[in-house]
Short mmCIF file of C-alpha atoms (C1' of nucleotides) in Angstrom, two decimals:
data_model
loop_
_atom_site.label_atom_id
_atom_site.label_comp_id
_atom_site.label_asym_id
_atom_site.label_seq_id
_atom_site.Cartn_x
_atom_site.Cartn_y
_atom_site.Cartn_z
CA UNK A 154 155.40 85.32 46.63
CA UNK A 155 158.96 84.30 47.33
CA UNK A 156 158.17 81.40 49.60
CA UNK A 157 154.96 79.80 50.75
CA UNK A 158 153.80 80.59 54.23
CA UNK A 159 154.22 77.12 55.58
CA UNK A 160 156.41 75.05 53.31
CA UNK A 161 156.14 71.43 54.36
CA UNK A 162 159.86 71.10 54.95
CA UNK A 163 159.43 69.75 58.46
CA UNK A 164 161.02 66.33 58.68
CA UNK A 165 159.81 65.62 62.18
CA UNK A 166 156.23 65.56 63.43
CA UNK A 167 156.01 69.32 63.91
CA UNK A 168 152.78 70.72 62.55
CA UNK A 169 153.47 74.37 63.32
CA UNK A 170 156.50 76.62 63.53
CA UNK A 171 155.87 76.79 67.23
CA UNK A 172 156.19 73.01 67.54
CA UNK A 173 159.27 73.04 65.38
CA UNK A 174 160.94 75.65 67.55
CA UNK A 175 159.88 73.76 70.68
CA UNK A 176 161.38 70.49 69.54
CA UNK A 177 164.59 72.05 68.29
CA UNK A 178 165.16 74.13 71.39
CA UNK A 179 164.36 71.16 73.60
CA UNK A 180 166.81 68.99 71.72
CA UNK A 181 169.50 71.66 71.78
CA UNK A 182 169.15 72.06 75.51
CA UNK A 183 169.20 68.32 76.16
CA UNK A 184 172.24 67.86 73.98
CA UNK A 185 174.12 70.76 75.48
CA UNK A 186 174.24 72.93 72.36
CA UNK A 187 172.63 75.53 74.58
CA UNK A 188 174.58 75.85 77.80
CA UNK A 189 172.98 75.78 81.24
CA UNK A 190 172.04 79.25 82.45
CA UNK A 191 172.65 80.74 79.01
CA UNK A 192 170.54 83.76 78.16
CA UNK A 193 168.01 83.08 75.42
CA UNK A 194 167.58 86.32 73.53
CA UNK A 195 164.57 86.25 71.28
CA UNK A 196 166.13 88.54 68.70
CA UNK A 197 169.16 86.30 68.46
CA UNK A 198 167.20 83.03 68.37
CA UNK A 199 165.06 84.40 65.55
CA UNK A 200 168.09 84.22 63.32
CA UNK A 201 169.30 80.86 64.60
CA UNK A 202 166.00 79.05 64.22
CA UNK A 203 164.53 81.03 61.36
CA UNK A 204 161.18 81.78 62.99
CA UNK A 205 159.51 84.89 64.32
CA UNK A 206 159.25 86.09 67.87
CA UNK A 207 155.75 84.76 68.56
CA UNK A 208 156.36 81.07 67.90
CA UNK A 209 159.64 81.35 69.77
CA UNK A 210 157.98 82.81 72.83
CA UNK A 211 155.36 80.09 72.73
CA UNK A 212 158.00 77.40 72.53
CA UNK A 213 159.93 78.94 75.41
CA UNK A 214 156.76 79.15 77.47
CA UNK A 215 156.18 75.46 77.04
CA UNK A 216 159.78 74.66 77.86
CA UNK A 217 159.41 76.71 81.01
CA UNK A 218 156.51 74.50 82.10
CA UNK A 219 158.69 71.47 81.31
CA UNK A 220 161.50 72.81 83.45
CA UNK A 221 164.05 73.15 80.66
CA UNK A 222 163.91 76.92 80.65
CA UNK A 223 163.45 79.53 83.33
CA UNK A 224 161.55 82.75 82.80
CA UNK A 225 161.62 85.83 84.94
CA UNK A 226 159.25 88.76 84.90
CA UNK A 227 160.26 91.25 82.26
CA UNK A 228 163.73 89.82 81.99
CA UNK A 229 163.36 87.14 79.42
CA UNK A 230 164.33 83.51 79.28
CA UNK A 231 167.35 81.42 80.22
CA UNK A 232 168.33 77.80 79.83
CA UNK A 233 167.58 76.06 83.13
CA UNK A 234 170.67 75.73 85.31
CA UNK A 235 172.21 72.38 86.27
CA UNK A 236 173.47 71.32 89.66
CA UNK A 237 174.45 68.26 91.63
CA UNK A 238 171.40 68.66 93.85
CA UNK A 239 169.15 68.84 90.83
CA UNK A 240 170.63 65.64 89.43
CA UNK A 241 170.13 63.90 92.76
CA UNK A 242 166.57 65.16 92.91
CA UNK A 243 165.75 64.01 89.39
CA UNK A 244 167.36 60.65 90.02
CA UNK A 245 165.39 59.93 93.16
CA UNK A 246 162.07 60.85 91.63
CA UNK A 247 162.79 59.03 88.40
CA UNK A 248 163.45 55.87 90.37
CA UNK A 249 160.14 56.22 92.18
CA UNK A 250 158.19 56.78 88.98
CA UNK A 251 159.94 54.21 86.85
CA UNK A 252 159.44 51.57 89.52
CA UNK A 253 155.76 52.37 89.62
CA UNK A 254 155.45 52.35 85.83
CA UNK A 255 157.36 49.11 85.61
CA UNK A 256 155.18 47.44 88.21
CA UNK A 257 152.02 48.40 86.38
CA UNK A 258 153.60 47.32 83.15
CA UNK A 259 154.52 43.87 84.44
CA UNK A 260 151.01 43.48 85.75
CA UNK A 261 149.23 44.45 82.54
CA UNK A 262 151.76 43.56 79.87
CA UNK A 263 150.68 41.17 77.14
CA UNK A 264 152.52 39.15 74.49
CA UNK A 265 153.22 42.21 72.34
CA UNK A 266 154.76 43.88 75.36
CA UNK A 267 157.09 40.94 75.92
CA UNK A 268 158.07 40.84 72.26
CA UNK A 269 158.94 44.49 72.24
CA UNK A 270 161.18 44.09 75.28
CA UNK A 271 163.01 41.22 73.66
CA UNK A 272 163.41 43.13 70.40
CA UNK A 273 164.63 46.41 71.88
CA UNK A 274 166.97 44.60 74.24
CA UNK A 275 168.49 42.81 71.31
CA UNK A 276 169.13 46.07 69.49
CA UNK A 277 170.61 47.62 72.60
CA UNK A 278 172.81 44.60 73.11
CA UNK A 279 174.19 44.96 69.60
CA UNK A 280 175.28 48.55 70.27
CA UNK A 281 176.68 47.74 73.71
CA UNK A 282 178.79 44.88 72.40
CA UNK A 283 179.93 46.57 69.21
CA UNK A 284 183.36 48.11 68.85
CA UNK A 285 182.58 51.75 68.08
CA UNK A 286 179.97 52.27 70.86
CA UNK A 287 178.39 55.30 69.26
CA UNK A 288 176.88 57.37 72.10
CA UNK A 289 174.02 58.75 69.98
CA UNK A 290 173.06 55.26 68.83
CA UNK A 291 173.28 53.99 72.38
CA UNK A 292 171.05 56.80 73.68
CA UNK A 293 168.43 55.92 71.11
CA UNK A 294 168.47 52.19 71.81
CA UNK A 295 168.57 52.73 75.53
CA UNK A 296 165.52 54.94 75.31
CA UNK A 297 163.68 52.39 73.19
CA UNK A 298 164.42 49.66 75.71
CA UNK A 299 163.28 51.65 78.73
CA UNK A 300 160.21 52.76 76.82
CA UNK A 301 159.40 49.14 75.98
CA UNK A 302 159.70 48.13 79.61
CA UNK A 303 157.05 50.58 80.75
CA UNK A 304 154.89 50.33 77.63
CA UNK A 305 152.34 48.32 79.57
CA UNK A 306 151.75 51.16 82.00
CA UNK A 307 148.33 52.68 81.35
CA UNK A 308 148.71 55.80 83.45
CA UNK A 309 148.83 58.86 81.23
CA UNK A 310 150.11 61.12 84.00
CA UNK A 311 152.81 58.72 85.10
CA UNK A 312 154.06 58.52 81.55
CA UNK A 313 154.02 62.29 81.16
CA UNK A 314 156.07 62.92 84.28
CA UNK A 315 158.36 60.02 83.60
CA UNK A 316 159.04 61.37 80.12
CA UNK A 317 160.07 64.75 81.48
CA UNK A 318 162.38 63.21 84.06
CA UNK A 319 163.91 60.84 81.54
CA UNK A 320 164.83 63.75 79.31
CA UNK A 321 166.08 65.82 82.19
CA UNK A 322 168.26 62.91 83.18
CA UNK A 323 169.37 62.54 79.60
CA UNK A 324 170.62 66.13 79.64
CA UNK A 325 172.93 65.35 82.51
CA UNK A 326 173.98 62.08 80.96
CA UNK A 327 174.77 63.71 77.64
CA UNK A 328 177.31 65.98 79.19
CA UNK A 329 179.01 62.96 80.64
CA UNK A 330 178.65 60.90 77.48
CA UNK A 331 180.39 63.50 75.38
CA UNK A 332 183.60 62.56 77.18
CA UNK A 333 182.58 58.95 76.57
CA UNK A 334 182.91 56.51 79.42
CA UNK A 335 182.29 52.92 78.36
CA UNK A 336 180.73 50.78 81.05
CA UNK A 337 179.31 47.47 82.08
CA UNK A 338 175.68 48.50 82.09
CA UNK A 339 174.92 45.55 79.91
CA UNK A 340 174.48 43.07 82.74
CA UNK A 341 172.07 45.44 84.44
CA UNK A 342 170.00 45.68 81.29
CA UNK A 343 170.02 41.91 80.99
CA UNK A 344 168.90 41.43 84.57
CA UNK A 345 166.18 44.00 83.97
CA UNK A 346 164.97 42.22 80.88
CA UNK A 347 164.91 38.82 82.55
CA UNK A 348 163.13 40.03 85.65
CA UNK A 349 160.47 41.76 83.55
CA UNK A 350 159.88 38.73 81.34
CA UNK A 351 159.71 36.52 84.45
CA UNK A 352 157.04 38.92 85.75
CA UNK A 353 159.01 39.29 88.94
CA UNK A 354 158.00 42.76 90.06
CA UNK A 355 160.21 42.96 93.12
CA UNK A 356 163.30 41.82 91.25
CA UNK A 357 162.63 44.16 88.33
CA UNK A 358 162.15 47.13 90.63
CA UNK A 359 165.38 46.40 92.43
CA UNK A 360 167.15 46.10 89.11
CA UNK A 361 165.82 49.39 87.78
CA UNK A 362 166.70 51.20 90.99
CA UNK A 363 170.19 49.79 90.90
CA UNK A 364 170.54 50.67 87.25
CA UNK A 365 169.37 54.28 87.49
CA UNK A 366 171.46 54.86 90.60
CA UNK A 367 174.58 53.57 88.92
CA UNK A 368 173.99 55.67 85.80
CA UNK A 369 173.49 58.76 87.93
CA UNK A 370 176.61 58.06 89.95
CA UNK A 371 178.74 57.79 86.85
CA UNK A 372 177.24 60.99 85.49
CA UNK A 373 177.90 62.74 88.77
CA UNK A 374 181.51 61.63 88.77
CA UNK A 375 182.14 62.96 85.27
CA UNK A 376 180.34 66.17 86.16
CA UNK A 377 182.66 66.69 89.11
CA UNK A 378 185.75 65.92 87.09
CA UNK A 379 184.72 68.48 84.49
CA UNK A 380 184.02 71.09 87.13
CA UNK A 381 187.43 70.36 88.61
CA UNK A 382 189.21 70.76 85.31
CA UNK A 383 187.50 74.09 84.73
CA UNK A 384 188.69 75.31 88.09
CA UNK A 385 192.24 74.34 87.29
CA UNK A 386 192.20 76.36 84.11
CA UNK A 387 190.94 79.42 85.96
CA UNK B 170 147.90 108.25 75.51
CA UNK B 171 144.62 106.87 76.72
CA UNK B 172 146.05 104.23 79.01
CA UNK B 173 149.53 103.33 80.04
CA UNK B 174 150.98 100.22 78.50
CA UNK B 175 151.20 98.26 81.70
CA UNK B 176 149.02 99.79 84.36
CA UNK B 177 149.96 98.19 87.65
CA UNK B 178 146.44 97.01 88.35
CA UNK B 179 147.49 93.42 88.86
CA UNK B 180 146.47 92.37 92.36
CA UNK B 181 148.14 88.97 92.17
CA UNK B 182 151.78 88.22 91.53
CA UNK B 183 151.50 88.48 87.76
CA UNK B 184 154.33 90.50 86.32
CA UNK B 185 153.25 90.31 82.71
CA UNK B 186 149.98 90.11 80.83
CA UNK B 187 150.99 86.62 79.86
CA UNK B 188 151.24 85.59 83.50
CA UNK B 189 147.94 87.27 84.25
CA UNK B 190 146.19 85.41 81.47
CA UNK B 191 147.84 82.17 82.55
CA UNK B 192 146.68 82.48 86.15
CA UNK B 193 143.16 83.54 85.24
CA UNK B 194 142.67 80.84 82.66
CA UNK B 195 144.10 78.23 85.02
CA UNK B 196 141.77 79.34 87.77
CA UNK B 197 138.76 79.42 85.46
CA UNK B 198 139.47 75.90 84.28
CA UNK B 199 140.00 74.58 87.81
CA UNK B 200 136.82 76.22 89.03
CA UNK B 201 134.74 75.04 86.12
CA UNK B 202 134.00 78.46 84.65
CA UNK B 203 135.48 76.99 81.50
CA UNK B 204 133.86 73.65 80.80
CA UNK B 205 135.81 70.49 79.98
CA UNK B 206 136.40 70.08 76.27
CA UNK B 207 135.22 73.61 75.56
CA UNK B 208 136.80 75.28 72.57
CA UNK B 209 139.08 78.16 73.47
CA UNK B 210 138.85 80.68 70.65
CA UNK B 211 141.57 83.25 70.82
CA UNK B 212 139.43 85.97 69.29
CA UNK B 213 136.74 85.38 71.87
CA UNK B 214 139.10 85.13 74.84
CA UNK B 215 140.70 88.41 73.83
CA UNK B 216 137.49 90.16 74.76
CA UNK B 217 136.92 88.13 77.94
CA UNK B 218 140.37 88.63 79.41
CA UNK B 219 141.23 91.95 77.88
CA UNK B 220 144.60 90.94 76.44
CA UNK B 221 145.96 90.46 72.96
CA UNK B 222 146.46 87.27 71.07
CA UNK B 223 150.17 86.84 71.83
CA UNK B 224 150.00 86.69 75.63
CA UNK B 225 146.95 84.47 75.34
CA UNK B 226 148.72 81.99 73.12
CA UNK B 227 151.67 81.95 75.50
CA UNK B 228 149.40 81.29 78.44
CA UNK B 229 147.61 78.52 76.59
CA UNK B 230 150.93 76.96 75.62
CA UNK B 231 151.96 76.78 79.24
CA UNK B 232 148.61 75.36 80.26
CA UNK B 233 149.06 72.71 77.59
CA UNK B 234 152.30 71.62 79.20
CA UNK B 235 150.49 71.55 82.55
CA UNK B 236 147.78 69.32 81.14
CA UNK B 237 144.92 71.77 81.66
CA UNK B 238 144.54 72.48 77.97
CA UNK B 239 144.93 70.41 74.84
CA UNK B 240 146.31 71.76 71.59
CA UNK B 241 146.07 70.23 68.18
CA UNK B 242 147.99 71.13 65.06
CA UNK B 243 146.31 74.00 63.29
CA UNK B 244 143.08 73.55 65.14
CA UNK B 245 143.55 75.61 68.21
CA UNK B 246 143.09 74.98 71.89
CA UNK B 247 140.48 73.27 74.06
CA UNK B 248 139.97 72.85 77.77
CA UNK B 249 141.31 69.42 78.73
CA UNK B 250 138.53 66.82 78.96
CA UNK B 251 137.59 65.08 82.19
CA UNK B 252 136.84 61.42 82.70
CA UNK B 253 136.54 58.81 85.41
CA UNK B 254 139.71 57.12 84.25
CA UNK B 255 141.58 60.40 84.40
CA UNK B 256 140.40 60.99 87.96
CA UNK B 257 141.49 57.51 88.96
CA UNK B 258 144.85 58.06 87.30
CA UNK B 259 145.43 61.39 89.02
CA UNK B 260 144.35 59.95 92.36
CA UNK B 261 146.74 57.02 92.24
CA UNK B 262 149.72 59.12 91.27
CA UNK B 263 148.89 61.86 93.73
CA UNK B 264 148.88 59.28 96.51
CA UNK B 265 152.29 58.02 95.46
CA UNK B 266 153.80 61.51 95.32
CA UNK B 267 152.16 62.90 98.43
CA UNK B 268 153.31 59.88 100.43
CA UNK B 269 156.83 60.43 99.22
CA UNK B 270 156.73 64.16 99.94
CA UNK B 271 155.25 63.54 103.35
CA UNK B 272 157.92 61.01 104.24
CA UNK B 273 160.70 63.38 103.30
CA UNK B 274 158.93 66.13 105.15
CA UNK B 275 158.62 64.14 108.36
CA UNK B 276 162.28 63.27 108.11
CA UNK B 277 163.54 66.81 107.58
CA UNK B 278 160.84 68.91 109.26
CA UNK B 279 161.94 71.31 112.01
CA UNK B 280 160.10 73.30 114.68
CA UNK B 281 158.77 75.83 112.19
CA UNK B 282 157.37 72.96 110.14
CA UNK B 283 155.53 71.59 113.17
CA UNK B 284 154.16 75.00 114.08
CA UNK B 285 152.82 75.56 110.60
CA UNK B 286 151.01 72.23 110.65
CA UNK B 287 149.42 73.04 113.97
CA UNK B 288 148.40 76.51 112.78
CA UNK B 289 146.94 75.48 109.44
CA UNK B 290 145.13 72.54 111.00
CA UNK B 291 143.54 74.89 113.50
CA UNK B 292 142.27 77.15 110.72
CA UNK B 293 140.96 74.19 108.77
CA UNK B 294 139.24 72.88 111.88
CA UNK B 295 137.45 76.17 112.34
CA UNK B 296 135.97 76.00 108.85
CA UNK B 297 135.07 72.34 109.13
CA UNK B 298 133.22 72.82 112.39
CA UNK B 299 131.52 76.08 111.50
CA UNK B 300 127.89 76.26 110.43
CA UNK B 301 128.09 77.75 106.93
CA UNK B 302 130.93 75.50 105.62
CA UNK B 303 131.90 77.81 102.81
CA UNK B 304 133.42 75.58 100.08
CA UNK B 305 135.81 78.27 98.83
CA UNK B 306 137.09 78.91 102.32
CA UNK B 307 137.45 75.19 102.92
CA UNK B 308 139.42 74.72 99.68
CA UNK B 309 141.84 77.42 100.74
CA UNK B 310 142.37 76.06 104.23
CA UNK B 311 142.61 72.51 103.01
CA UNK B 312 145.30 73.52 100.56
CA UNK B 313 147.21 75.40 103.25
CA UNK B 314 147.12 72.35 105.50
CA UNK B 315 148.32 69.92 102.87
CA UNK B 316 150.98 72.40 101.80
CA UNK B 317 152.17 72.67 105.40
CA UNK B 318 152.41 68.91 105.72
CA UNK B 319 154.82 68.59 102.81
CA UNK B 320 156.62 71.89 103.42
CA UNK B 321 159.63 69.99 104.73
CA UNK B 322 160.11 68.19 101.43
CA UNK B 323 163.18 69.54 99.70
CA UNK B 324 162.63 68.00 96.29
CA UNK B 325 161.87 70.69 93.76
CA UNK B 326 160.59 68.23 91.18
CA UNK B 327 158.40 66.36 93.59
CA UNK B 328 156.79 69.63 94.61
CA UNK B 329 156.28 70.66 91.01
CA UNK B 330 154.53 67.46 90.00
CA UNK B 331 152.59 67.30 93.23
CA UNK B 332 151.35 70.84 92.65
CA UNK B 333 150.05 69.98 89.22
CA UNK B 334 148.26 66.88 90.47
CA UNK B 335 146.81 68.70 93.44
CA UNK B 336 145.25 71.29 91.15
CA UNK B 337 144.05 68.67 88.70
CA UNK B 338 142.41 66.89 91.59
CA UNK B 339 140.96 70.17 92.76
CA UNK B 340 139.26 70.62 89.41
CA UNK B 341 137.40 67.36 89.87
CA UNK B 342 136.62 68.14 93.47
CA UNK B 343 135.26 71.57 92.62
CA UNK B 344 132.64 70.12 90.38
CA UNK B 345 131.52 67.94 93.26
CA UNK B 346 131.82 70.70 95.82
CA UNK B 347 129.52 72.99 93.91
CA UNK B 348 126.70 70.65 94.85
CA UNK B 349 128.12 70.71 98.37
CA UNK B 350 128.44 67.45 100.22
CA UNK B 351 129.34 67.88 103.87
CA UNK B 352 131.47 65.12 105.25
CA UNK B 353 133.46 63.73 108.08
CA UNK B 354 136.90 64.42 106.66
CA UNK B 355 137.80 66.13 109.87
CA UNK B 356 138.86 62.98 111.70
CA UNK B 357 141.10 62.08 108.80
CA UNK B 358 142.78 65.46 108.94
CA UNK B 359 143.24 65.09 112.66
CA UNK B 360 144.80 61.66 112.31
CA UNK B 361 147.07 63.07 109.62
CA UNK B 362 148.15 65.91 111.82
CA UNK B 363 148.84 63.70 114.81
CA UNK B 364 150.77 61.12 112.83
CA UNK B 365 152.93 63.84 111.25
CA UNK B 366 153.69 65.54 114.56
CA UNK B 367 154.48 62.15 116.11
CA UNK B 368 156.94 61.67 113.23
CA UNK B 369 155.31 58.35 112.46
CA UNK B 370 155.96 58.00 108.74
CA UNK B 371 154.10 54.75 108.21
CA UNK B 372 151.01 55.95 110.02
CA UNK B 373 151.02 59.31 108.23
CA UNK B 374 151.36 57.65 104.84
CA UNK B 375 148.47 55.32 105.56
CA UNK B 376 146.41 58.27 106.69
CA UNK B 377 147.14 60.34 103.59
CA UNK B 378 146.37 57.41 101.31
CA UNK B 379 143.11 56.78 103.08
CA UNK B 380 142.23 60.45 102.98
CA UNK B 381 142.93 61.00 99.29
CA UNK B 382 141.15 57.79 98.35
CA UNK B 383 138.05 58.79 100.26
CA UNK B 384 138.00 62.28 98.77
CA UNK B 385 138.33 60.82 95.29
CA UNK B 386 135.57 58.32 95.92
CA UNK B 387 133.16 61.01 97.01
CA UNK B 388 134.06 63.11 94.00
CA UNK B 389 133.56 60.14 91.72
CA UNK B 390 130.13 59.45 93.20
CA UNK B 391 128.94 63.02 92.67
CA UNK B 392 130.39 62.96 89.17
CA UNK B 393 128.38 59.87 88.34
CA UNK B 394 125.21 61.31 89.83
CA UNK B 395 125.59 64.42 87.72
CA UNK B 396 126.22 62.42 84.58
CA UNK B 397 123.12 60.39 85.37
CA UNK B 398 120.94 63.47 85.83
CA UNK B 399 122.13 64.86 82.52
CA UNK B 400 121.16 61.64 80.80
CA UNK B 401 117.68 61.76 82.30
CA UNK B 402 117.14 65.25 80.95
CA UNK B 403 118.18 64.19 77.49
"C1'" DT C 240 116.39 63.79 49.32
"C1'" DG C 241 121.34 62.96 49.43
"C1'" DC C 242 125.80 64.24 48.46
"C1'" DA C 243 129.89 66.05 46.30
"C1'" DA C 244 132.52 70.10 44.67
"C1'" DG C 245 133.29 74.75 45.03
"C1'" DT C 246 132.85 79.10 47.66
"C1'" DT C 247 132.48 81.97 51.65
"C1'" DT C 248 133.34 82.66 56.44
"C1'" DT C 249 135.68 81.89 60.51
"C1'" DT C 250 139.74 80.94 63.02
"C1'" DT C 251 144.49 80.04 63.52
"C1'" DA C 252 149.42 80.97 63.13
"C1'" DT C 253 152.60 84.21 62.09
"C1'" DC C 254 155.12 88.59 61.17
"C1'" DG C 255 156.44 93.49 61.61
"C1'" DA C 256 155.98 97.57 64.28
"C1'" DT C 257 155.68 99.92 68.78
"C1'" DA C 258 155.53 101.04 73.66
"C1'" DT C 259 157.86 99.83 77.87
"C1'" DT C 260 161.24 98.07 80.87
"C1'" DT C 261 165.89 96.74 81.95
"C1'" DT C 262 170.68 97.15 81.26
"C1'" DT C 263 174.61 99.56 79.91
"C1'" DT C 264 177.30 103.49 79.27
"C1'" DG C 265 178.90 107.99 80.18
"C1'" DT C 266 179.77 111.84 83.22
"C1'" DA C 267 180.34 114.67 87.11
"C1'" DA C 268 180.65 115.22 92.10
"C1'" DA C 269 182.45 113.36 96.69
"C1'" DT D 263 188.93 105.79 92.72
"C1'" DT D 264 184.37 105.27 93.89
"C1'" DT D 265 179.54 106.60 93.90
"C1'" DA D 266 175.44 108.55 92.05
"C1'" DC D 267 172.81 109.95 88.62
"C1'" DA D 268 171.31 110.72 83.81
"C1'" DA D 269 171.16 109.52 79.04
"C1'" DA D 270 171.50 106.00 75.51
"C1'" DA D 271 171.15 101.40 73.96
"C1'" DA D 272 169.31 96.91 74.04
"C1'" DA D 273 165.89 93.69 74.86
"C1'" DT D 274 161.20 92.45 76.22
"C1'" DA D 275 156.27 92.21 75.97
"C1'" DT D 276 152.60 93.42 73.46
"C1'" DC D 277 149.41 94.80 69.68
"C1'" DG D 278 147.39 95.14 65.01
"C1'" DA D 279 147.59 93.38 60.46
"C1'" DT D 280 148.04 89.53 57.26
"C1'" DA D 281 148.54 84.97 55.16
"C1'" DA D 282 147.12 80.29 55.50
"C1'" DA D 283 144.28 76.67 56.98
"C1'" DA D 284 139.90 74.60 58.64
"C1'" DA D 285 135.04 74.78 59.09
"C1'" DA D 286 130.66 76.17 57.48
"C1'" DC D 287 127.82 77.04 53.91
"C1'" DT D 288 126.02 77.02 49.59
"C1'" DT D 289 124.72 75.19 45.02
"C1'" DG D 290 124.46 72.02 41.23
"C1'" DC D 291 123.42 67.45 40.04
"C1'" DA D 292 122.00 62.45 40.50
#
DNA sequence: TGCAAGTTTTTTATCGATATTTTTTGTAAA
DNA sequence: TTTACAAAAAATATCGATAAAAAACTTGCA
């Protein structure tokens, strides 16, 4: 017995190999380690992720439902492609959903909700005003802050869909972040925080729309520049 | 060789056994053949659906991502539970998304879009005014009509999420429909059709909101009556 | 009777092997 | 050179078997 069947080496919250593979693949797609449109060959992935074919196929099936992977008939899996239209689509819908979630949140939020916003904003502020501006750290803090804002939203389905769109957006943003563009998003975050704490729904919704739009625009710009550079090389 | 590996007996668009299992399970959950919260034992399902464990697990994984099935650690799969809160949640979000899809559709719809609305409305009208009022037939025509209304919407993500919510809603409605409550939804459909063809976004959105709310209310009422009856028996 | 520890049974998660389909490669004719 | 076809290679989808975990069932003891 060389090795126990399920050695508890999983650091994250993955209870099964299937979950582990799902989370890793998801992360690798979001962070660009797996390129858009890349073929995902089971036999190859087996080696990379150290799991068998069955858990891999399960993970890929789930990712297909999440829209991170495409599957075709008897022709296997691919990483979902990326496009300008897709980014625009995701952006528009994310704005709609985040506005809705934020409105509900402002309506139902209690003291704990307020505290969490203040706390996560503070942490985000620290990263945004620091010298190094570590993109990974920023992503984390940014996510925490946005999560705190909509924490008062009680709709399970809204949260589910929002989560998917946030991560889809993150995939696009990551590609842009890798080239690292510092920006003045801080004011927008501040306005967002203040509007939420003031329970001003209209103002908060405007702020979030503005904020997401701006982020998407920057991402789009970098995306185009990269596409341009690639063309020049070829 | 008793039987070829993949005999082309699939009537629907399922290219693999996995797809087949997915579609059948989905349908059985939506139509109530599989009860809410029911345990889904792989070994048992194997016999029912005539496929092996692997395609079944893949199908269940996808259904988990769709929210029709819940999965827990090493404790297998269950049909997703149903509750009044869940219905309310689905209803609210469906209204938001269908309004959005309808608006985009009205904006971009062309002649073909108009024709399809007229055609599907006509078919729906026939069922609604007929004597027998076959619920299955009505479901089909109702779906076609709603699909036609938002056919002009170009957002892939909006359509994806809307599709999920529509089917989730359908699951609740089916439970109510089995007891068969005839109603006067016809006027609402007519108003919806006219507003869409008149390209009156505001009016169409009001109509769709009204319509979905009413449907949900009726469903909720039947749901409560059924729950009440069950309590009396016990 | 109640209940706790150990044992059996059931069920789940996974792997390796196999049949099937798709893709690639090779070859000969137009 | 291109096209068409056939054979080989690769990859996919699936099944049966197996190890591990959870649930059900004893059985001994207060």
